[in-house]
mmCIF file of C-alpha atoms in Angstrom:
data_model
loop_
_atom_site.group_PDB
_atom_site.id
_atom_site.type_symbol
_atom_site.label_atom_id
_atom_site.label_comp_id
_atom_site.label_asym_id
_atom_site.label_seq_id
_atom_site.Cartn_x
_atom_site.Cartn_y
_atom_site.Cartn_z
ATOM 1 C CA UNK O 26 104.174 82.615 110.135
ATOM 2 C CA UNK O 27 107.086 80.313 110.361
ATOM 3 C CA UNK O 28 109.204 78.267 108.023
ATOM 4 C CA UNK O 29 109.287 74.635 109.115
ATOM 5 C CA UNK O 30 109.471 71.118 107.642
ATOM 6 C CA UNK O 31 105.735 70.421 107.988
ATOM 7 C CA UNK O 32 104.989 73.589 106.003
ATOM 8 C CA UNK O 33 106.714 71.989 102.995
ATOM 9 C CA UNK O 34 109.638 74.390 102.658
ATOM 10 C CA UNK O 35 111.952 71.662 101.321
ATOM 11 C CA UNK O 36 109.486 70.910 98.515
ATOM 12 C CA UNK O 37 109.156 74.619 97.759
ATOM 13 C CA UNK O 38 112.946 75.073 97.538
ATOM 14 C CA UNK O 39 113.347 71.934 95.418
ATOM 15 C CA UNK O 40 110.730 73.288 92.989
ATOM 16 C CA UNK O 41 112.558 76.651 92.912
ATOM 17 C CA UNK O 42 115.766 74.807 91.947
ATOM 18 C CA UNK O 43 113.896 73.262 89.004
ATOM 19 C CA UNK O 44 112.718 76.729 87.862
ATOM 20 C CA UNK O 45 115.858 78.912 88.003
ATOM 21 C CA UNK O 46 114.311 81.640 85.816
ATOM 22 C CA UNK O 47 111.268 82.109 88.078
ATOM 23 C CA UNK O 48 111.610 84.419 91.103
ATOM 24 C CA UNK O 49 110.471 83.010 94.458
ATOM 25 C CA UNK O 50 110.011 84.650 97.851
ATOM 26 C CA UNK O 51 109.673 83.124 101.310
ATOM 27 C CA UNK O 52 107.816 84.949 104.071
ATOM 28 C CA UNK O 53 108.142 83.674 107.625
ATOM 29 C CA UNK O 54 110.651 83.201 110.366
ATOM 30 C CA UNK O 55 113.168 80.474 109.611
ATOM 31 C CA UNK O 56 114.626 80.457 113.139
ATOM 32 C CA UNK O 57 113.704 76.789 113.577
ATOM 33 C CA UNK O 58 115.667 75.760 110.476
ATOM 34 C CA UNK O 59 119.131 77.333 110.644
ATOM 35 C CA UNK O 60 121.175 77.202 107.452
ATOM 36 C CA UNK O 61 118.159 76.839 105.187
ATOM 37 C CA UNK O 62 118.565 80.293 103.678
ATOM 38 C CA UNK O 63 122.194 79.615 102.771
ATOM 39 C CA UNK O 64 121.274 76.332 101.077
ATOM 40 C CA UNK O 65 118.471 77.796 98.965
ATOM 41 C CA UNK O 66 118.824 78.523 95.234
ATOM 42 C CA UNK O 67 119.727 82.010 94.013
ATOM 43 C CA UNK O 68 116.195 82.694 92.705
ATOM 44 C CA UNK O 69 114.724 82.593 96.244
ATOM 45 C CA UNK O 70 114.398 85.798 98.267
ATOM 46 C CA UNK O 71 114.006 85.511 102.050
ATOM 47 C CA UNK O 72 111.782 88.190 103.575
ATOM 48 C CA UNK O 73 111.562 87.002 107.171
ATOM 49 C CA UNK O 74 108.464 87.395 109.304
ATOM 50 C CA UNK O 75 106.053 89.952 107.831
ATOM 51 C CA UNK O 76 103.362 91.889 109.656
ATOM 52 C CA UNK O 77 99.915 92.165 108.024
ATOM 53 C CA UNK O 78 100.712 95.169 105.807
ATOM 54 C CA UNK O 79 103.963 93.643 104.561
ATOM 55 C CA UNK O 80 102.254 90.350 103.841
ATOM 56 C CA UNK O 81 99.459 92.043 101.906
ATOM 57 C CA UNK O 82 102.048 93.976 99.902
ATOM 58 C CA UNK O 83 103.828 90.705 99.095
ATOM 59 C CA UNK O 84 100.537 89.218 97.878
ATOM 60 C CA UNK O 85 99.950 92.266 95.672
ATOM 61 C CA UNK O 86 103.416 91.943 94.126
ATOM 62 C CA UNK O 87 103.108 88.185 93.570
ATOM 63 C CA UNK O 88 101.717 86.411 90.547
ATOM 64 C CA UNK O 89 101.058 83.146 92.443
ATOM 65 C CA UNK O 90 100.974 82.107 96.114
ATOM 66 C CA UNK O 91 102.264 78.642 97.005
ATOM 67 C CA UNK O 92 101.061 76.681 100.046
ATOM 68 C CA UNK O 93 103.200 73.519 100.050
ATOM 69 C CA UNK O 94 102.124 72.082 103.420
ATOM 70 C CA UNK O 95 102.936 68.479 104.209
ATOM 71 C CA UNK O 96 100.462 68.316 107.096
ATOM 72 C CA UNK O 97 96.761 68.781 107.647
ATOM 73 C CA UNK O 98 96.072 72.419 108.395
ATOM 74 C CA UNK O 99 92.827 73.215 110.202
ATOM 75 C CA UNK O 100 92.084 76.328 108.185
ATOM 76 C CA UNK O 101 94.706 77.543 105.707
ATOM 77 C CA UNK O 102 94.715 81.298 106.353
ATOM 78 C CA UNK O 103 97.466 81.922 103.804
ATOM 79 C CA UNK O 104 95.328 80.466 101.019
ATOM 80 C CA UNK O 105 92.304 82.570 101.972
ATOM 81 C CA UNK O 106 94.416 85.730 102.308
ATOM 82 C CA UNK O 107 95.969 85.115 98.889
ATOM 83 C CA UNK O 108 92.552 84.558 97.348
ATOM 84 C CA UNK O 109 91.249 87.773 98.945
ATOM 85 C CA UNK O 110 94.121 89.571 97.194
ATOM 86 C CA UNK O 111 93.072 87.981 93.853
ATOM 87 C CA UNK O 112 96.066 85.663 93.661
ATOM 88 C CA UNK O 113 95.816 82.067 92.464
ATOM 89 C CA UNK O 114 96.910 79.445 94.978
ATOM 90 C CA UNK O 115 99.108 76.479 94.154
ATOM 91 C CA UNK O 116 98.651 74.138 97.082
ATOM 92 C CA UNK O 117 99.456 70.641 98.229
ATOM 93 C CA UNK O 118 96.443 68.376 97.823
ATOM 94 C CA UNK O 119 95.902 67.700 101.517
ATOM 95 C CA UNK O 120 93.338 68.302 104.247
ATOM 96 C CA UNK O 121 91.288 71.480 104.427
ATOM 97 C CA UNK O 122 93.214 72.957 101.519
ATOM 98 C CA UNK O 123 90.971 70.922 99.203
ATOM 99 C CA UNK O 124 87.896 72.668 100.663
ATOM 100 C CA UNK O 125 89.281 76.180 100.296
ATOM 101 C CA UNK O 126 90.977 76.014 96.882
ATOM 102 C CA UNK O 127 88.870 74.928 93.908
ATOM 103 C CA UNK O 128 90.909 72.982 91.349
ATOM 104 C CA UNK O 129 91.382 74.991 88.130
ATOM 105 C CA UNK O 130 88.946 77.638 89.398
ATOM 106 C CA UNK O 131 90.784 79.466 92.206
ATOM 107 C CA UNK O 132 94.095 77.619 91.955
ATOM 108 C CA UNK O 133 95.694 74.262 91.319
ATOM 109 C CA UNK O 134 96.898 71.358 93.417
ATOM 110 C CA UNK O 135 100.102 69.379 93.373
ATOM 111 C CA UNK O 136 100.767 66.061 95.044
ATOM 112 C CA UNK O 137 102.127 66.342 98.595
ATOM 113 C CA UNK O 138 105.926 65.967 98.863
ATOM 114 C CA UNK O 139 106.313 66.093 95.077
ATOM 115 C CA UNK O 140 108.530 69.039 94.060
ATOM 116 C CA UNK O 141 108.502 67.989 90.391
ATOM 117 C CA UNK O 142 104.708 68.163 90.295
ATOM 118 C CA UNK O 143 104.834 71.521 92.115
ATOM 119 C CA UNK O 144 107.386 72.846 89.611
ATOM 120 C CA UNK O 145 105.281 71.665 86.666
ATOM 121 C CA UNK O 146 102.173 73.424 88.006
ATOM 122 C CA UNK O 147 104.145 76.600 88.728
ATOM 123 C CA UNK O 148 105.819 76.557 85.296
ATOM 124 C CA UNK O 149 102.430 76.301 83.560
ATOM 125 C CA UNK O 150 100.779 79.057 85.602
ATOM 126 C CA UNK O 151 103.751 81.419 85.686
ATOM 127 C CA UNK O 152 103.900 81.315 81.884
ATOM 128 C CA UNK O 153 100.200 82.263 81.661
ATOM 129 C CA UNK O 154 99.503 85.605 83.410
ATOM 130 C CA UNK O 155 95.963 85.686 81.979
ATOM 131 C CA UNK O 156 95.130 82.378 83.648
ATOM 132 C CA UNK O 157 96.637 83.699 86.895
ATOM 133 C CA UNK O 158 94.324 86.714 86.731
ATOM 134 C CA UNK O 159 91.272 84.553 85.986
ATOM 135 C CA UNK O 160 92.011 82.142 88.849
ATOM 136 C CA UNK O 161 92.829 85.054 91.145
ATOM 137 C CA UNK O 162 89.589 86.890 90.433
ATOM 138 C CA UNK O 163 87.554 83.724 91.042
ATOM 139 C CA UNK O 164 89.468 83.255 94.300
ATOM 140 C CA UNK O 165 88.738 86.810 95.379
ATOM 141 C CA UNK O 166 85.031 86.336 94.685
ATOM 142 C CA UNK O 167 85.000 83.115 96.733
ATOM 143 C CA UNK O 168 86.986 84.649 99.597
ATOM 144 C CA UNK O 169 84.626 87.624 99.818
ATOM 145 C CA UNK O 170 81.523 85.443 99.509
ATOM 146 C CA UNK O 171 82.524 82.794 102.072
ATOM 147 C CA UNK O 172 85.357 84.066 104.265
ATOM 148 C CA UNK O 173 84.915 87.816 104.749
ATOM 149 C CA UNK O 174 84.044 89.075 108.236
ATOM 150 C CA UNK O 175 80.549 89.945 107.103
ATOM 151 C CA UNK O 176 79.814 86.577 105.534
ATOM 152 C CA UNK O 177 81.229 84.636 108.511
ATOM 153 C CA UNK O 178 79.200 86.819 110.879
ATOM 154 C CA UNK O 179 76.023 86.261 108.840
ATOM 155 C CA UNK O 180 76.576 82.489 108.787
ATOM 156 C CA UNK O 181 77.144 82.407 112.540
ATOM 157 C CA UNK O 182 74.009 84.450 113.249
ATOM 158 C CA UNK O 183 72.014 82.132 110.975
ATOM 159 C CA UNK O 184 73.227 79.134 113.018
ATOM 160 C CA UNK O 185 72.190 80.826 116.270
ATOM 161 C CA UNK O 186 68.799 81.803 114.871
ATOM 162 C CA UNK O 187 68.177 78.273 113.616
ATOM 163 C CA UNK O 188 69.086 76.847 117.031
ATOM 164 C CA UNK O 189 66.745 79.281 118.777
ATOM 165 C CA UNK O 190 63.895 78.404 116.374
ATOM 166 C CA UNK O 191 64.390 74.752 117.221
ATOM 167 C CA UNK O 192 64.439 75.437 120.959
ATOM 168 C CA UNK O 193 68.110 74.634 121.506
ATOM 169 C CA UNK O 194 70.068 76.394 124.213
ATOM 170 C CA UNK O 195 73.541 77.304 122.927
ATOM 171 C CA UNK O 196 74.844 78.542 126.275
#
């Protein structure tokens, strides 16, 4: 994707400054925010835009995936992809994110635009790899059950079949 203000990058970097001993990585093109890389703390690695394989490899190497959005995302693909890779999600408590991530089951929430709250949640989870694994496994189960191609296909077919049974024309 892209690095931009509405994606919460400033909050992410501020939280990284508060956790200098925790490694952070940013995936996405930062072309729209020149100078951001140079202003970031030393514990942040910039990876640029990643294709699917590179992104999946990043998920596999990560302990936690952060989604610090400041705006209402229609469907947070990053959160679902992270969950599918058995990674806990630390996300801003906003919009559809609250439907995808289950508090203390598949991840945790922090208050929007609150880097201190984000840092506190990250500090707690990063220090507890067992909890990360538990949240990640629950996330993977949810992602496979609700968001896999097969489950989405089955849900869509069920909607069509229900409409046909009730005599509705979907065309």
